[in-house]
Amino acid sequence: MEMLLSSSNVKNINRRVLVVEDEQINREILGAILGRDYDVDYAADGKEAWEKLHADCVNYSLILLDLMMPVMSGYELLEKISSDPAVKAIPVIVMTSEKDAEVKSIRQGAVDFISKPYDMPEVILARCERIIKLYEDRAMIKLTENDELTGLYSRDFFFEYVKWFDAYSLREGKTVDAIVFNIEHFHLINEMCGRSIGDSVLKELASCIQSVFSSSDFIAGRPGGDTFYVYCLNSDANTSCIKKVQWQMANFRDDLKIRVRAGIYQNVDFKVEPEGRFDRAKLACNRISGDYTATVAYYDNELHLKSIYNERLIRDVDVALKNGDFKVYYQPKYEITSDRPRLCSAEALIRWQHSELGMINPGVFIPLFEQNGLIQRIDNYVWDRAAAQISEWRKKFGRTVPVSVNVSRIDIFDQLLEVKLQHILKKNGITSNELMLEITESAYADNAEKLIETVNTLRGAGFKIEMDDFGTGYSSLNMITSICFDVLKLDMKFVKNMERDEKSLKLVEIVISIAKFLNVPVVAEGVETESQLGILKSMGCQVIQGFYFSRPVPAEDFEEFIRREEQ
């Protein structure tokens, strides 16, 4: 801690000493001796000292303790200190003129003694300095002080020193900001350029942070990976410092095109645990991941409430699945090549009727669950419910209504994917032709090789593959030369805009032409008007899905569409 406190990136933070002495004149003498080098607090008896030791955000480096005092003696205080984990690590020097008292107090936990009267100021200072250094070194030896690569504080050491920074800030009435830096797609730098280049980027970012924030009171750490923490006094200049770090990193190497994003939690709440403060800053930082229009994000109350809301949803998944709060809705698909539209299949879509929060928008919980992997459990639930519904409708109406279900990107990496699907088919007595699988085009960009392997395996088992949201990603044309699929689904954004945007109309025509070339049918999503239907039909689109026919509805309501087909 000696080195830490004198470090160039932390300023004006003194150690704090508690003088426990009932004689005012002695308190004043000790204060005069110690005041130049330490912040000194005073207590007139053991009881007052005990209260000060447990005050919020006050950290003492040393206690000077008189033994003979009213209310609570020094011996009683020593006993309480030695049995309290919160303060037992603070070294205690007793002040006495009795040899017997020295031995007794050391046996009770004191580390040294100073003889009365206080007529040798240099000796007192030297003993205090020695004891403080000894105990700070002993405390910090348990922690790895610096990150070996960057020289910044390691995670444990960083958060240990946040406590000292808090004490200083509170004492001075100052506010503090927590900042998180993260390098966009850092893993690609390691993969494409090698780990040595990646390490050079990390070292450069550490150097930039230290140089840019050098005029501020701050501490900086690297908890791991490509994440960096900065804890500094609140200032309007902090945003400028962040942008300067980002600019320097963007110009570090032209060939790498490094983008550093940052999240900042301004004016932190000291009641929140230090790790929690940086979790909030990181939450803001992650919000702009992949968003190249923003480089800095601020943690605010709205983000806080959203975070709490998301955590609530994650926490409630198990209960919701158990209680049947997740409902599978079905949206009909109509074949439009003949004069009269004909019901040909349906898409299964998940809905969440939360017992307390009401209907949860799928646009909220599906991306959330895709991020943390919970979507796999939701998918499995939908597959099982949809298969059971196919079987039930076949028994009830004597006909099969094939249903498309979503296969998320995380499902693609599940080695048991085919086994799970085959089990569902067998359990419900249906075939692979009846349960169709929708895979989004974006899965190809994530891992093309794995997607091709999985699709080939599933098609070999008889499953029909629908390529969903075709045309929304950069991989579209390359993908269709590499992967086999059975149905092409046209993204609804093109359909929505095709009557007012010539480009969208032309893109729809191109996609349908591609499908004809590949000899696969096209399903157009998001059809809402008769004129849209007419345009698509004239272009040769075979299947329509959208509000023009129906919104997604519960299974019992969907049965009305089946009955109409029998008329």
XYZ file of C-alpha atoms in Angstrom:
567
model
C 0.000 0.000 0.000
C 2.975 2.287 0.513
C 3.670 2.256 -3.199
C -0.019 2.452 -3.966
C -0.527 5.583 -1.910
C 2.416 7.332 -3.480
C 1.511 6.238 -6.993
C 1.352 8.970 -9.604
C -2.224 8.133 -10.532
C -3.619 8.775 -7.007
C -3.241 12.147 -5.359
C -3.894 13.815 -2.004
C -5.053 10.705 -0.172
C -3.521 10.496 3.340
C -3.589 7.650 5.775
C -5.887 8.116 8.719
C -4.871 7.603 12.350
C -7.198 7.358 15.349
C -5.812 8.739 18.624
C -7.679 7.351 21.643
C -6.618 9.392 24.710
C -8.700 10.839 27.547
C -6.302 13.698 28.332
C -6.897 16.643 26.013
C -3.337 17.922 26.324
C -1.999 14.522 25.240
C -4.378 14.460 22.268
C -3.110 17.864 21.220
C 0.531 16.794 21.544
C -0.011 13.684 19.441
C -2.030 15.665 16.925
C 0.820 18.137 16.525
C 3.301 15.289 16.005
C 1.213 13.283 13.542
C -0.812 15.993 11.798
C 1.761 16.820 9.156
C 1.866 13.277 7.771
C -1.539 11.825 8.639
C -5.200 12.696 8.923
C -5.898 12.433 12.644
C -9.177 11.624 14.381
C -9.631 11.736 18.149
C -11.616 9.815 20.755
C -11.712 10.555 24.500
C -12.525 6.997 25.560
C -12.907 3.445 24.253
C -16.634 3.778 23.604
C -16.216 6.832 21.384
C -13.333 5.120 19.579
C -15.460 2.016 18.936
C -18.145 4.175 17.342
C -15.605 5.930 15.113
C -14.127 2.611 14.018
C -17.530 1.565 12.722
C -18.454 4.825 11.004
C -19.387 4.492 7.327
C -16.610 4.877 4.759
C -13.843 5.601 7.313
C -10.710 3.490 7.055
C -7.969 3.766 9.645
C -4.365 2.811 9.059
C -3.417 2.889 12.733
C -4.835 3.264 16.243
C -2.865 4.942 19.062
C -4.495 3.747 22.268
C -4.210 4.938 25.838
C -4.986 2.130 28.277
C -6.367 3.945 31.304
C -9.573 5.771 30.306
C -13.100 6.261 31.671
C -16.261 4.728 30.177
C -14.331 1.994 28.287
C -10.675 1.296 28.991
C -8.025 0.579 26.411
C -7.922 -3.057 27.485
C -11.669 -3.418 26.862
C -11.346 -1.778 23.470
C -8.430 -4.045 22.526
C -10.544 -7.085 23.362
C -13.429 -5.853 21.223
C -11.132 -5.002 18.312
C -9.427 -8.400 18.345
C -12.774 -10.203 18.123
C -14.290 -8.065 15.325
C -13.309 -9.112 11.756
C -14.238 -5.678 10.433
C -11.490 -3.868 12.393
C -9.107 -6.522 13.740
C -6.678 -5.925 10.866
C -6.014 -2.333 12.016
C -2.718 -2.248 13.963
C -2.851 -0.831 17.514
C 0.013 0.889 19.306
C -0.614 1.294 23.043
C 0.526 4.362 24.933
C 1.667 3.657 28.494
C 4.491 4.116 30.996
C 3.987 0.752 32.725
C 6.082 -2.248 31.651
C 3.473 -4.751 32.852
C 0.833 -2.979 30.804
C 2.987 -3.278 27.708
C 3.213 -7.053 27.977
C -0.473 -7.465 28.768
C -1.621 -5.260 25.889
C 0.629 -7.012 23.362
C -0.835 -10.340 24.458
C -4.283 -8.862 23.763
C -3.348 -7.888 20.223
C -1.409 -4.631 20.334
C 1.571 -4.569 17.952
C 3.835 -2.023 19.643
C 3.944 0.541 22.420
C 4.930 4.161 22.913
C 6.145 5.256 26.315
C 4.757 8.286 28.054
C 5.479 11.151 28.190
C 5.593 11.989 24.483
C 8.973 13.706 24.492
C 10.499 12.074 21.391
C 8.396 13.088 18.366
C 10.823 11.537 15.840
C 10.612 8.155 17.549
C 6.796 8.299 17.603
C 6.632 9.168 13.915
C 9.139 6.472 12.988
C 7.229 3.801 14.891
C 3.916 4.830 13.358
C 5.375 4.827 9.863
C 7.034 1.439 10.358
C 3.909 -0.210 11.735
C 1.628 1.221 9.038
C 3.975 0.127 6.265
C 4.400 -3.323 7.774
C 0.654 -3.915 8.019
C -0.199 -2.441 4.643
C 2.453 -4.627 3.022
C 1.123 -7.658 4.857
C -2.452 -6.904 3.776
C -1.540 -6.337 0.160
C 0.760 -9.304 -0.207
C -2.395 -11.407 -0.326
C -3.396 -9.606 -3.481
C -1.696 -9.562 -6.849
C -0.984 -5.879 -7.064
C -0.577 -5.239 -10.738
C -1.807 -6.793 -13.937
C 1.333 -8.341 -15.370
C 0.643 -7.273 -18.957
C -0.500 -3.654 -18.579
C 0.869 -2.592 -15.195
C -2.563 -1.397 -14.085
C -4.051 -2.617 -10.844
C -5.432 -6.142 -10.845
C -9.101 -6.666 -10.048
C -8.643 -7.467 -6.354
C -6.149 -4.700 -5.744
C -8.266 -2.211 -7.677
C -11.361 -2.841 -5.574
C -9.315 -2.810 -2.378
C -8.177 0.665 -3.240
C -11.633 1.827 -4.245
C -12.384 1.745 -0.497
C -9.591 4.225 0.185
C -10.704 6.396 -2.710
C -14.264 6.400 -1.335
C -13.072 7.462 2.089
C -11.115 10.340 0.594
C -13.997 11.403 -1.652
C -16.575 11.353 1.132
C -14.294 13.227 3.497
C -13.724 15.929 0.890
C -17.389 16.015 -0.185
C -16.571 14.963 -3.741
C -18.511 12.805 -6.195
C -17.031 9.975 -8.238
C -17.528 8.372 -11.666
C -17.050 4.703 -12.577
C -15.932 4.132 -16.178
C -15.600 0.892 -18.132
C -13.665 0.606 -21.400
C -14.058 -2.359 -23.735
C -12.536 -3.139 -27.125
C -15.075 -4.029 -29.807
C -14.516 -7.536 -31.217
C -11.154 -7.871 -29.476
C -11.219 -11.651 -29.934
C -10.979 -11.109 -33.703
C -7.722 -9.185 -33.262
C -6.249 -12.153 -31.403
C -7.544 -14.625 -33.965
C -6.569 -12.710 -37.090
C -3.355 -11.010 -35.990
C -2.052 -13.194 -33.193
C -1.948 -12.839 -29.429
C 1.198 -10.713 -29.428
C -0.597 -8.030 -31.444
C -3.601 -8.338 -29.141
C -1.339 -7.851 -26.133
C 0.172 -4.750 -27.710
C -3.332 -3.301 -28.112
C -4.115 -3.944 -24.447
C -0.862 -2.318 -23.334
C -1.514 0.681 -25.555
C -4.998 1.156 -24.119
C -3.586 1.009 -20.580
C -0.969 3.592 -21.520
C -3.612 5.864 -23.086
C -5.793 5.703 -19.993
C -2.896 6.593 -17.687
C -1.701 9.484 -19.823
C -5.131 10.960 -20.585
C -6.390 10.812 -17.000
C -3.020 11.871 -15.502
C -4.288 15.315 -14.506
C -7.163 13.816 -12.500
C -7.542 12.009 -9.213
C -8.089 8.465 -10.472
C -7.236 4.816 -10.190
C -7.210 2.412 -13.109
C -7.390 -1.366 -13.297
C -7.739 -4.260 -15.685
C -10.043 -6.906 -14.201
C -9.396 -9.208 -17.144
C -9.601 -9.661 -20.891
C -10.149 -6.465 -22.847
C -12.070 -4.721 -20.059
C -10.571 -1.749 -18.213
C -11.855 0.141 -15.167
C -11.298 3.786 -14.266
C -12.492 5.277 -10.971
C -12.144 9.021 -10.847
C -13.554 12.194 -9.379
C -16.677 13.386 -11.160
C -15.871 16.037 -13.744
C -17.287 17.452 -16.945
C -13.891 16.672 -18.452
C -14.296 12.910 -18.032
C -16.301 12.534 -21.249
C -13.585 14.443 -23.112
C -10.975 12.162 -21.586
C -12.926 9.111 -22.742
C -13.150 10.439 -26.285
C -9.444 11.242 -26.299
C -8.626 7.656 -25.279
C -10.894 6.396 -28.047
C -9.307 8.701 -30.625
C -5.777 7.639 -29.683
C -6.706 3.967 -29.890
C -8.456 4.434 -33.247
C -5.173 5.866 -34.565
C -2.896 3.340 -32.882
C -2.752 1.090 -35.954
C -4.603 1.834 -39.169
C -4.703 -1.837 -40.159
C -6.567 -2.890 -36.996
C -9.306 -0.240 -36.970
C -9.640 -0.457 -33.191
C -12.913 0.738 -31.694
C -13.060 1.282 -27.958
C -16.484 1.763 -26.446
C -17.099 3.146 -22.957
C -19.796 3.092 -20.322
C -19.900 5.615 -17.510
C -21.814 5.597 -14.244
C -21.657 9.210 -13.118
C -21.882 10.390 -9.528
C -21.912 6.865 -8.132
C -24.085 5.885 -5.207
C -21.629 4.992 -2.435
C -24.242 2.688 -0.918
C -23.863 0.404 -3.941
C -21.033 -2.115 -3.601
C -17.954 -1.159 -5.693
C -18.390 -4.170 -7.971
C -22.009 -3.141 -8.485
C -20.982 0.342 -9.590
C -18.808 -1.081 -12.344
C -21.487 -3.586 -13.269
C -23.690 -0.573 -13.979
C -21.021 1.115 -16.072
C -20.447 -2.132 -17.953
C -24.170 -2.479 -18.559
C -24.129 0.931 -20.240
C -21.011 -0.051 -22.201
C -22.593 -3.277 -23.442
C -25.683 -1.399 -24.580
C -23.728 0.090 -27.494
C -21.915 -3.108 -28.444
C -22.075 -3.371 -32.230
C -23.525 0.139 -32.544
C -20.992 2.087 -34.563
C -22.968 5.316 -34.239
C -22.249 5.573 -30.498
C -18.994 5.376 -28.556
C -20.040 6.390 -25.032
C -23.105 5.267 -23.084
C -24.297 6.628 -19.752
C -25.879 4.614 -17.015
C -29.127 6.259 -15.970
C -32.293 5.475 -14.100
C -34.008 4.179 -17.233
C -31.193 1.712 -17.825
C -31.285 0.776 -14.152
C -35.002 0.030 -14.314
C -34.515 -1.924 -17.543
C -31.751 -3.942 -15.929
C -33.963 -4.756 -12.943
C -36.813 -5.648 -15.300
C -34.578 -7.948 -17.347
C -33.271 -9.636 -14.227
C -36.854 -10.191 -13.145
C -37.661 -11.860 -16.460
C -34.588 -14.084 -16.255
C -35.429 -15.053 -12.694
C -39.037 -15.895 -13.557
C -38.389 -18.176 -16.550
C -38.411 -21.423 -14.576
C -41.667 -20.643 -12.794
C -43.274 -19.425 -16.034
C -42.383 -22.644 -17.849
C -43.642 -24.730 -14.967
C -46.928 -22.822 -14.655
C -47.637 -22.615 -18.377
C -47.313 -18.827 -18.530
C -45.632 -19.181 -21.902
C -48.249 -19.619 -24.617
C -47.652 -20.809 -28.164
C -49.611 -18.775 -30.714
C -50.039 -19.719 -34.357
C -50.084 -17.475 -37.420
C -51.601 -19.033 -40.556
C -49.757 -19.241 -43.863
C -51.814 -19.254 -47.064
C -50.865 -20.650 -50.439
C -51.983 -18.054 -53.044
C -51.170 -19.646 -56.405
C -54.806 -20.680 -57.018
C -57.877 -18.446 -57.251
C -58.769 -18.932 -53.611
C -56.094 -18.642 -50.865
C -55.652 -21.986 -49.174
C -54.411 -22.644 -45.618
C -51.203 -24.631 -45.985
C -49.298 -24.307 -42.713
C -48.646 -22.117 -39.671
C -45.787 -20.554 -37.742
C -45.494 -21.131 -33.991
C -44.724 -17.957 -32.047
C -44.067 -17.668 -28.325
C -46.021 -15.320 -26.053
C -45.517 -14.715 -22.336
C -48.513 -13.948 -20.147
C -46.646 -13.060 -16.965
C -48.611 -13.659 -13.788
C -47.772 -10.185 -12.435
C -46.351 -8.110 -15.296
C -48.984 -9.028 -17.870
C -48.215 -9.758 -21.511
C -44.486 -9.430 -22.185
C -43.488 -8.228 -25.647
C -41.516 -10.973 -27.457
C -39.263 -8.212 -28.771
C -38.139 -7.716 -25.166
C -37.617 -11.201 -23.808
C -36.477 -13.070 -26.936
C -33.323 -10.919 -27.553
C -32.638 -11.033 -23.810
C -32.816 -14.816 -23.728
C -30.742 -15.070 -26.920
C -27.970 -13.199 -25.124
C -27.870 -15.431 -22.056
C -28.731 -18.795 -23.624
C -32.195 -19.175 -22.063
C -33.699 -19.069 -25.550
C -32.747 -22.725 -25.954
C -35.168 -23.705 -23.204
C -37.889 -21.564 -24.768
C -37.267 -23.138 -28.165
C -37.486 -26.647 -26.740
C -40.774 -25.721 -25.070
C -42.200 -24.357 -28.338
C -41.076 -27.415 -30.307
C -42.785 -29.736 -27.857
C -46.030 -27.735 -27.693
C -46.189 -27.270 -31.477
C -45.646 -30.985 -32.101
C -48.394 -31.858 -29.633
C -50.703 -29.363 -31.362
C -50.018 -30.837 -34.808
C -50.939 -34.254 -33.451
C -54.094 -32.929 -31.764
C -55.328 -31.135 -34.891
C -54.744 -34.223 -37.008
C -56.866 -36.313 -34.632
C -59.536 -33.641 -34.387
C -59.836 -32.599 -38.038
C -58.367 -35.543 -39.898
C -55.780 -33.413 -41.655
C -52.246 -32.245 -41.018
C -51.376 -28.598 -40.594
C -47.548 -28.377 -40.724
C -46.072 -25.906 -38.239
C -42.804 -23.994 -38.521
C -40.766 -23.537 -35.333
C -37.739 -21.355 -34.747
C -34.249 -22.807 -34.319
C -32.101 -20.165 -32.627
C -28.423 -19.688 -33.261
C -27.502 -21.308 -29.947
C -29.497 -24.420 -30.934
C -27.231 -24.854 -33.956
C -24.337 -25.668 -31.598
C -26.320 -28.205 -29.591
C -24.840 -31.620 -30.359
C -28.104 -33.236 -29.251
C -30.306 -31.078 -31.505
C -31.364 -33.879 -33.845
C -31.840 -36.295 -30.933
C -34.136 -33.834 -29.163
C -36.191 -33.198 -32.288
C -36.530 -36.900 -33.077
C -37.667 -37.556 -29.521
C -40.357 -34.883 -29.861
C -41.568 -36.369 -33.146
C -41.746 -39.862 -31.693
C -43.487 -38.746 -28.506
C -46.224 -36.980 -30.458
C -46.531 -39.441 -33.332
C -45.724 -36.977 -36.104
C -43.178 -36.906 -38.929
C -40.304 -34.583 -39.795
C -42.383 -33.245 -42.723
C -44.924 -31.840 -40.286
C -42.561 -29.932 -37.979
C -40.646 -27.468 -40.152
C -37.543 -25.664 -38.890
C -36.882 -21.947 -39.360
C -33.257 -20.809 -39.220
C -32.326 -17.140 -39.500
C -29.895 -16.015 -42.127
C -27.754 -14.293 -39.460
C -26.762 -17.723 -38.095
C -24.691 -18.159 -41.250
C -22.601 -15.095 -40.420
C -21.927 -16.394 -36.901
C -20.541 -19.756 -37.962
C -21.152 -20.752 -41.554
C -19.402 -24.110 -41.320
C -21.387 -25.252 -38.296
C -24.676 -24.071 -39.784
C -24.052 -25.962 -43.037
C -23.187 -29.101 -41.084
C -26.305 -28.845 -38.915
C -28.656 -28.085 -41.814
C -27.297 -31.001 -43.825
C -27.790 -33.329 -40.859
C -31.360 -32.173 -40.265
C -32.321 -32.341 -43.937
C -30.815 -35.794 -44.084
C -33.187 -36.753 -41.260
C -36.145 -35.506 -43.317
C -36.698 -32.080 -41.789
C -37.709 -29.152 -44.000
C -35.540 -26.061 -43.506
C -36.969 -22.568 -43.940
C -34.427 -19.760 -44.271
C -35.953 -16.908 -42.270
C -35.438 -13.135 -42.708
C -33.685 -13.598 -46.034
C -32.129 -10.417 -47.392
C -31.446 -8.683 -44.051
C -27.795 -9.726 -43.694
C -24.631 -9.215 -45.647
C -24.176 -12.964 -46.118
C -27.286 -13.556 -48.252
C -25.818 -14.234 -51.689
C -22.834 -16.162 -50.409
C -25.089 -18.226 -48.177
C -27.364 -19.538 -50.922
C -24.378 -20.970 -52.768
C -23.266 -22.884 -49.667
C -26.325 -24.145 -47.891
C -29.340 -26.195 -48.927
C -32.796 -25.213 -47.730
C -36.409 -25.933 -48.668
C -38.232 -22.610 -48.221
C -37.107 -18.986 -48.512
C -38.844 -16.503 -46.204
C -38.838 -12.918 -47.427
C -38.219 -10.425 -44.637
C -41.280 -8.370 -43.781
C -39.440 -5.040 -44.006
C -39.220 -5.410 -47.782
C -42.921 -6.200 -48.046
C -43.860 -3.260 -45.853
C -41.944 -0.758 -47.978
C -42.416 -2.139 -51.477
C -45.419 0.035 -52.404
C -43.709 3.305 -51.516
C -40.078 2.447 -52.214
C -38.942 1.382 -55.677
C -35.778 -0.201 -54.274
C -37.704 -2.390 -51.856
C -40.054 -3.439 -54.643
C -37.107 -4.360 -56.845
C -35.472 -6.324 -54.006
C -38.665 -8.332 -53.494
C -38.685 -9.141 -57.182
C -35.006 -10.173 -57.052
C -35.518 -12.457 -54.030
C -38.480 -14.168 -55.674
C -36.397 -14.614 -58.844
C -33.595 -16.170 -56.785
C -36.094 -18.580 -55.193
C -37.367 -19.570 -58.640
C -33.800 -20.185 -59.785
C -33.210 -22.386 -56.721
C -36.581 -24.076 -57.240
C -37.777 -23.357 -53.684
C -41.042 -21.651 -52.644
C -41.122 -18.142 -51.172
C -43.044 -17.206 -48.048
C -43.675 -13.460 -47.739
C -44.075 -12.255 -44.154
C -45.803 -9.114 -42.979
C -48.505 -8.905 -45.658
C -51.182 -6.534 -44.421
C -53.140 -5.327 -47.468
C -54.851 -6.794 -50.503
C -52.689 -4.699 -52.818
C -49.522 -6.181 -51.269
C -50.960 -9.638 -51.803
C -51.730 -8.794 -55.437
C -48.204 -7.533 -56.134
C -46.599 -10.574 -54.567
C -48.895 -12.958 -56.404
C -48.118 -11.296 -59.714
C -44.401 -11.768 -59.046
C -44.856 -15.472 -58.410
C -44.749 -15.580 -54.599
C -46.427 -18.815 -53.460
C -47.182 -18.366 -49.745
C -48.375 -15.391 -47.713
C -48.196 -14.769 -43.972
C -49.355 -11.625 -42.199
C -52.119 -9.563 -40.642
C -54.050 -9.576 -43.928
C -55.170 -13.064 -42.974
C -54.638 -13.022 -39.236
C -52.479 -12.006 -36.333
C -50.868 -14.842 -34.360
C -53.655 -16.411 -32.292
C -54.018 -19.098 -29.603
C -54.431 -22.686 -30.787
C -58.172 -22.753 -30.078
C -58.737 -19.653 -32.228
C -56.571 -21.030 -35.022
C -58.952 -23.960 -35.361
C -61.457 -21.623 -37.037
C -59.083 -21.339 -40.025
C -58.974 -25.130 -40.284
C -62.783 -25.377 -40.185
C -63.110 -22.814 -42.989
C -60.972 -25.011 -45.218
C -63.508 -27.818 -44.788
C -66.394 -25.679 -46.037
